[in-house]
Amino acid sequence: MTEREQQELARIIVERNSGKNQFAGLVGVVCDHLDLHRAEGHFVVTQELCNPLGIAHGGTYYTLMDQLMGMAAACSGRGGVTLDCSVNYLKSARLGDTVRCVVESVHVGRSVAVYDAKCYGTGEELLCTGTFHLFFLRPLEEMVE
């Protein structure tokens, strides 16, 4: 795939994953950078995303990391699903905070990919880390309408 084709594919992936009709859109996930080996994005903690303790629900961090990982992996031209993940929650974000995530590839193979993710708070403190294993199903063009 040429560099131009790769950029166009990344643009299409971001566009298709940005709508409010997508689960990550309900959380407010915004993709700031995307390629096969790195993705960056963020969301802002709203009242709807807080748990009863008034802090961001852990599922919001997971959603941000998983969404960006899946989008990065899709830049290979293949669609896939999360096989396994491990998430370590270290600190909490609060209402109004911006949670930023950086996802980096560890391995992108024929059938499996591994990505590491880190989420940072408004003051750049490390909030959580994650490692995700993804299984590739088939080419994207066979999976999208």
mmCIF file of N, CA and C in Angstrom, residues 56-135:
data_model
loop_
_atom_site.group_PDB
_atom_site.id
_atom_site.type_symbol
_atom_site.label_atom_id
_atom_site.label_comp_id
_atom_site.label_asym_id
_atom_site.label_seq_id
_atom_site.Cartn_x
_atom_site.Cartn_y
_atom_site.Cartn_z
ATOM 1 N N ALA A 56 -14.273 9.472 36.518
ATOM 2 C CA ALA A 56 -14.527 8.810 35.227
ATOM 3 C C ALA A 56 -14.631 7.297 35.439
ATOM 4 N N HIS A 57 -15.656 6.700 34.878
ATOM 5 C CA HIS A 57 -15.850 5.247 34.948
ATOM 6 C C HIS A 57 -14.704 4.553 34.225
ATOM 7 N N GLY A 58 -14.202 3.466 34.771
ATOM 8 C CA GLY A 58 -13.098 2.734 34.166
ATOM 9 C C GLY A 58 -13.378 2.291 32.748
ATOM 10 N N GLY A 59 -14.637 2.044 32.437
ATOM 11 C CA GLY A 59 -15.003 1.631 31.090
ATOM 12 C C GLY A 59 -14.724 2.693 30.038
ATOM 13 N N THR A 60 -14.659 3.962 30.468
ATOM 14 C CA THR A 60 -14.367 5.019 29.496
ATOM 15 C C THR A 60 -12.917 4.946 29.036
ATOM 16 N N TYR A 61 -12.003 4.654 29.978
ATOM 17 C CA TYR A 61 -10.592 4.490 29.602
ATOM 18 C C TYR A 61 -10.456 3.299 28.657
ATOM 19 N N TYR A 62 -11.107 2.188 29.043
ATOM 20 C CA TYR A 62 -11.048 0.983 28.214
ATOM 21 C C TYR A 62 -11.564 1.286 26.805
ATOM 22 N N THR A 63 -12.692 1.981 26.713
ATOM 23 C CA THR A 63 -13.275 2.296 25.410
ATOM 24 C C THR A 63 -12.318 3.119 24.560
ATOM 25 N N LEU A 64 -11.698 4.119 25.159
ATOM 26 C CA LEU A 64 -10.746 4.956 24.433
ATOM 27 C C LEU A 64 -9.587 4.126 23.908
ATOM 28 N N MET A 65 -8.995 3.299 24.764
ATOM 29 C CA MET A 65 -7.853 2.482 24.353
ATOM 30 C C MET A 65 -8.259 1.462 23.286
ATOM 31 N N ASP A 66 -9.355 0.765 23.516
ATOM 32 C CA ASP A 66 -9.799 -0.275 22.590
ATOM 33 C C ASP A 66 -10.165 0.303 21.226
ATOM 34 N N GLN A 67 -10.838 1.433 21.217
ATOM 35 C CA GLN A 67 -11.231 2.073 19.965
ATOM 36 C C GLN A 67 -10.013 2.479 19.153
ATOM 37 N N LEU A 68 -9.056 3.132 19.798
ATOM 38 C CA LEU A 68 -7.858 3.575 19.085
ATOM 39 C C LEU A 68 -7.029 2.392 18.602
ATOM 40 N N MET A 69 -6.931 1.337 19.411
ATOM 41 C CA MET A 69 -6.200 0.135 19.007
ATOM 42 C C MET A 69 -6.852 -0.488 17.776
ATOM 43 N N GLY A 70 -8.167 -0.632 17.797
ATOM 44 C CA GLY A 70 -8.865 -1.220 16.655
ATOM 45 C C GLY A 70 -8.727 -0.391 15.394
ATOM 46 N N MET A 71 -8.757 0.918 15.550
ATOM 47 C CA MET A 71 -8.593 1.799 14.398
ATOM 48 C C MET A 71 -7.184 1.689 13.825
ATOM 49 N N ALA A 72 -6.173 1.642 14.705
ATOM 50 C CA ALA A 72 -4.796 1.496 14.227
ATOM 51 C C ALA A 72 -4.636 0.178 13.481
ATOM 52 N N ALA A 73 -5.147 -0.899 14.060
ATOM 53 C CA ALA A 73 -5.038 -2.210 13.415
ATOM 54 C C ALA A 73 -5.753 -2.231 12.072
ATOM 55 N N ALA A 74 -6.865 -1.519 11.955
ATOM 56 C CA ALA A 74 -7.609 -1.464 10.692
ATOM 57 C C ALA A 74 -6.801 -0.794 9.591
ATOM 58 N N CYS A 75 -5.797 -0.008 9.969
ATOM 59 C CA CYS A 75 -4.922 0.607 8.956
ATOM 60 C C CYS A 75 -4.120 -0.436 8.190
ATOM 61 N N SER A 76 -4.138 -1.683 8.645
ATOM 62 C CA SER A 76 -3.506 -2.774 7.906
ATOM 63 C C SER A 76 -4.368 -3.220 6.734
ATOM 64 N N GLY A 77 -5.616 -2.716 6.696
ATOM 65 C CA GLY A 77 -6.554 -3.135 5.662
ATOM 66 C C GLY A 77 -7.383 -4.327 6.081
ATOM 67 N N ARG A 78 -7.228 -4.743 7.349
ATOM 68 C CA ARG A 78 -7.971 -5.890 7.864
ATOM 69 C C ARG A 78 -8.778 -5.477 9.081
ATOM 70 N N GLY A 79 -9.927 -6.080 9.237
ATOM 71 C CA GLY A 79 -10.753 -5.843 10.410
ATOM 72 C C GLY A 79 -10.486 -6.922 11.436
ATOM 73 N N GLY A 80 -10.657 -6.579 12.685
ATOM 74 C CA GLY A 80 -10.400 -7.560 13.719
ATOM 75 C C GLY A 80 -11.184 -7.287 14.983
ATOM 76 N N VAL A 81 -10.992 -8.169 15.946
ATOM 77 C CA VAL A 81 -11.673 -8.071 17.232
ATOM 78 C C VAL A 81 -10.656 -8.249 18.353
ATOM 79 N N THR A 82 -10.966 -7.679 19.507
ATOM 80 C CA THR A 82 -10.100 -7.817 20.664
ATOM 81 C C THR A 82 -10.195 -9.233 21.206
ATOM 82 N N LEU A 83 -9.057 -9.888 21.307
ATOM 83 C CA LEU A 83 -8.985 -11.233 21.882
ATOM 84 C C LEU A 83 -8.861 -11.166 23.399
ATOM 85 N N ASP A 84 -8.023 -10.260 23.855
ATOM 86 C CA ASP A 84 -7.682 -10.210 25.264
ATOM 87 C C ASP A 84 -7.127 -8.832 25.569
ATOM 88 N N CYS A 85 -7.324 -8.399 26.809
ATOM 89 C CA CYS A 85 -6.700 -7.144 27.214
ATOM 90 C C CYS A 85 -6.415 -7.182 28.701
ATOM 91 N N SER A 86 -5.460 -6.380 29.082
ATOM 92 C CA SER A 86 -5.120 -6.197 30.487
ATOM 93 C C SER A 86 -5.038 -4.702 30.723
ATOM 94 N N VAL A 87 -5.811 -4.206 31.683
ATOM 95 C CA VAL A 87 -5.838 -2.778 31.969
ATOM 96 C C VAL A 87 -5.448 -2.560 33.425
ATOM 97 N N ASN A 88 -4.579 -1.606 33.664
ATOM 98 C CA ASN A 88 -4.163 -1.231 35.008
ATOM 99 C C ASN A 88 -4.592 0.201 35.270
ATOM 100 N N TYR A 89 -5.514 0.378 36.222
ATOM 101 C CA TYR A 89 -6.010 1.702 36.576
ATOM 102 C C TYR A 89 -5.135 2.274 37.690
ATOM 103 N N LEU A 90 -4.567 3.462 37.466
ATOM 104 C CA LEU A 90 -3.605 4.036 38.391
ATOM 105 C C LEU A 90 -4.120 5.281 39.105
ATOM 106 N N LYS A 91 -4.780 6.161 38.382
ATOM 107 C CA LYS A 91 -5.325 7.403 38.935
ATOM 108 C C LYS A 91 -6.667 7.676 38.273
ATOM 109 N N SER A 92 -7.412 8.607 38.859
ATOM 110 C CA SER A 92 -8.745 8.916 38.344
ATOM 111 C C SER A 92 -8.815 10.289 37.699
ATOM 112 N N ALA A 93 -9.587 10.373 36.635
ATOM 113 C CA ALA A 93 -9.918 11.664 36.023
ATOM 114 C C ALA A 93 -11.253 12.121 36.603
ATOM 115 N N ARG A 94 -11.444 13.412 36.646
ATOM 116 C CA ARG A 94 -12.663 13.983 37.219
ATOM 117 C C ARG A 94 -13.440 14.781 36.166
ATOM 118 N N LEU A 95 -14.625 15.144 36.532
ATOM 119 C CA LEU A 95 -15.501 15.922 35.667
ATOM 120 C C LEU A 95 -14.755 17.106 35.063
ATOM 121 N N GLY A 96 -14.817 17.231 33.734
ATOM 122 C CA GLY A 96 -14.177 18.330 33.017
ATOM 123 C C GLY A 96 -12.761 18.038 32.551
ATOM 124 N N ASP A 97 -12.138 16.985 33.104
ATOM 125 C CA ASP A 97 -10.779 16.628 32.687
ATOM 126 C C ASP A 97 -10.779 16.074 31.264
ATOM 127 N N THR A 98 -9.666 16.258 30.576
ATOM 128 C CA THR A 98 -9.446 15.627 29.283
ATOM 129 C C THR A 98 -8.553 14.414 29.504
ATOM 130 N N VAL A 99 -8.994 13.271 28.991
ATOM 131 C CA VAL A 99 -8.198 12.046 29.063
ATOM 132 C C VAL A 99 -7.628 11.810 27.670
ATOM 133 N N ARG A 100 -6.298 11.767 27.598
ATOM 134 C CA ARG A 100 -5.595 11.583 26.324
ATOM 135 C C ARG A 100 -4.959 10.205 26.315
ATOM 136 N N CYS A 101 -4.987 9.549 25.162
ATOM 137 C CA CYS A 101 -4.454 8.198 25.040
ATOM 138 C C CYS A 101 -3.469 8.103 23.877
ATOM 139 N N VAL A 102 -2.409 7.341 24.101
ATOM 140 C CA VAL A 102 -1.437 7.019 23.066
ATOM 141 C C VAL A 102 -1.367 5.501 22.968
ATOM 142 N N VAL A 103 -1.593 4.985 21.766
ATOM 143 C CA VAL A 103 -1.540 3.546 21.489
ATOM 144 C C VAL A 103 -0.371 3.299 20.542
ATOM 145 N N GLU A 104 0.462 2.305 20.861
ATOM 146 C CA GLU A 104 1.602 1.972 20.002
ATOM 147 C C GLU A 104 1.646 0.477 19.748
ATOM 148 N N SER A 105 1.982 0.107 18.520
ATOM 149 C CA SER A 105 2.064 -1.310 18.176
ATOM 150 C C SER A 105 3.292 -1.948 18.802
ATOM 151 N N VAL A 106 3.113 -3.173 19.232
ATOM 152 C CA VAL A 106 4.211 -4.011 19.710
ATOM 153 C C VAL A 106 4.521 -5.043 18.640
ATOM 154 N N HIS A 107 3.443 -5.557 18.013
ATOM 155 C CA HIS A 107 3.564 -6.580 16.971
ATOM 156 C C HIS A 107 2.320 -6.520 16.088
ATOM 157 N N VAL A 108 2.512 -6.494 14.789
ATOM 158 C CA VAL A 108 1.402 -6.596 13.839
ATOM 159 C C VAL A 108 1.759 -7.733 12.897
ATOM 160 N N GLY A 109 1.108 -8.865 13.100
ATOM 161 C CA GLY A 109 1.417 -10.048 12.323
ATOM 162 C C GLY A 109 0.339 -10.401 11.315
ATOM 163 N N ARG A 110 0.397 -11.633 10.843
ATOM 164 C CA ARG A 110 -0.548 -12.117 9.841
ATOM 165 C C ARG A 110 -1.952 -12.284 10.417
ATOM 166 N N SER A 111 -2.047 -12.777 11.658
ATOM 167 C CA SER A 111 -3.368 -13.014 12.229
ATOM 168 C C SER A 111 -3.596 -12.336 13.579
ATOM 169 N N VAL A 112 -2.534 -11.883 14.232
ATOM 170 C CA VAL A 112 -2.660 -11.277 15.553
ATOM 171 C C VAL A 112 -1.831 -9.989 15.620
ATOM 172 N N ALA A 113 -2.362 -9.024 16.350
ATOM 173 C CA ALA A 113 -1.631 -7.783 16.618
ATOM 174 C C ALA A 113 -1.639 -7.535 18.126
ATOM 175 N N VAL A 114 -0.595 -6.887 18.613
ATOM 176 C CA VAL A 114 -0.486 -6.523 20.022
ATOM 177 C C VAL A 114 -0.188 -5.024 20.090
ATOM 178 N N TYR A 115 -0.945 -4.319 20.927
ATOM 179 C CA TYR A 115 -0.761 -2.880 21.112
ATOM 180 C C TYR A 115 -0.681 -2.556 22.594
ATOM 181 N N ASP A 116 0.171 -1.602 22.944
ATOM 182 C CA ASP A 116 0.230 -1.049 24.289
ATOM 183 C C ASP A 116 -0.432 0.316 24.266
ATOM 184 N N ALA A 117 -1.132 0.639 25.351
ATOM 185 C CA ALA A 117 -1.833 1.918 25.432
ATOM 186 C C ALA A 117 -1.552 2.580 26.776
ATOM 187 N N LYS A 118 -1.508 3.908 26.763
ATOM 188 C CA LYS A 118 -1.362 4.692 27.989
ATOM 189 C C LYS A 118 -2.340 5.851 27.928
ATOM 190 N N CYS A 119 -3.048 6.073 29.030
ATOM 191 C CA CYS A 119 -3.963 7.202 29.142
ATOM 192 C C CYS A 119 -3.387 8.206 30.134
ATOM 193 N N TYR A 120 -3.461 9.484 29.766
ATOM 194 C CA TYR A 120 -2.926 10.568 30.572
ATOM 195 C C TYR A 120 -4.038 11.549 30.914
ATOM 196 N N GLY A 121 -3.933 12.172 32.078
ATOM 197 C CA GLY A 121 -4.896 13.169 32.505
ATOM 198 C C GLY A 121 -4.533 14.558 32.025
ATOM 199 N N THR A 122 -5.334 15.524 32.424
ATOM 200 C CA THR A 122 -5.147 16.908 32.007
ATOM 201 C C THR A 122 -3.750 17.418 32.316
ATOM 202 N N GLY A 123 -3.184 17.032 33.459
ATOM 203 C CA GLY A 123 -1.841 17.469 33.831
ATOM 204 C C GLY A 123 -0.754 16.509 33.377
ATOM 205 N N GLU A 124 -1.078 15.646 32.422
ATOM 206 C CA GLU A 124 -0.152 14.650 31.869
ATOM 207 C C GLU A 124 0.237 13.547 32.853
ATOM 208 N N GLU A 125 -0.517 13.401 33.958
ATOM 209 C CA GLU A 125 -0.258 12.288 34.864
ATOM 210 C C GLU A 125 -0.793 10.995 34.224
ATOM 211 N N LEU A 126 -0.086 9.904 34.461
ATOM 212 C CA LEU A 126 -0.478 8.611 33.914
ATOM 213 C C LEU A 126 -1.687 8.092 34.681
ATOM 214 N N LEU A 127 -2.796 7.869 33.968
ATOM 215 C CA LEU A 127 -4.036 7.399 34.582
ATOM 216 C C LEU A 127 -4.187 5.887 34.510
ATOM 217 N N CYS A 128 -3.850 5.305 33.375
ATOM 218 C CA CYS A 128 -3.960 3.859 33.233
ATOM 219 C C CYS A 128 -3.127 3.386 32.051
ATOM 220 N N THR A 129 -2.851 2.096 32.063
ATOM 221 C CA THR A 129 -2.117 1.465 30.967
ATOM 222 C C THR A 129 -2.898 0.237 30.527
ATOM 223 N N GLY A 130 -2.647 -0.201 29.313
ATOM 224 C CA GLY A 130 -3.307 -1.397 28.822
ATOM 225 C C GLY A 130 -2.500 -2.089 27.744
ATOM 226 N N THR A 131 -2.658 -3.388 27.662
ATOM 227 C CA THR A 131 -2.088 -4.177 26.581
ATOM 228 C C THR A 131 -3.231 -4.935 25.938
ATOM 229 N N PHE A 132 -3.347 -4.821 24.620
ATOM 230 C CA PHE A 132 -4.456 -5.412 23.872
ATOM 231 C C PHE A 132 -3.939 -6.375 22.819
ATOM 232 N N HIS A 133 -4.595 -7.531 22.708
ATOM 233 C CA HIS A 133 -4.318 -8.515 21.654
ATOM 234 C C HIS A 133 -5.529 -8.537 20.736
ATOM 235 N N LEU A 134 -5.286 -8.399 19.456
ATOM 236 C CA LEU A 134 -6.356 -8.355 18.467
ATOM 237 C C LEU A 134 -6.182 -9.498 17.477
ATOM 238 N N PHE A 135 -7.298 -10.089 17.090
ATOM 239 C CA PHE A 135 -7.298 -11.153 16.078
ATOM 240 C C PHE A 135 -7.891 -10.590 14.790
#
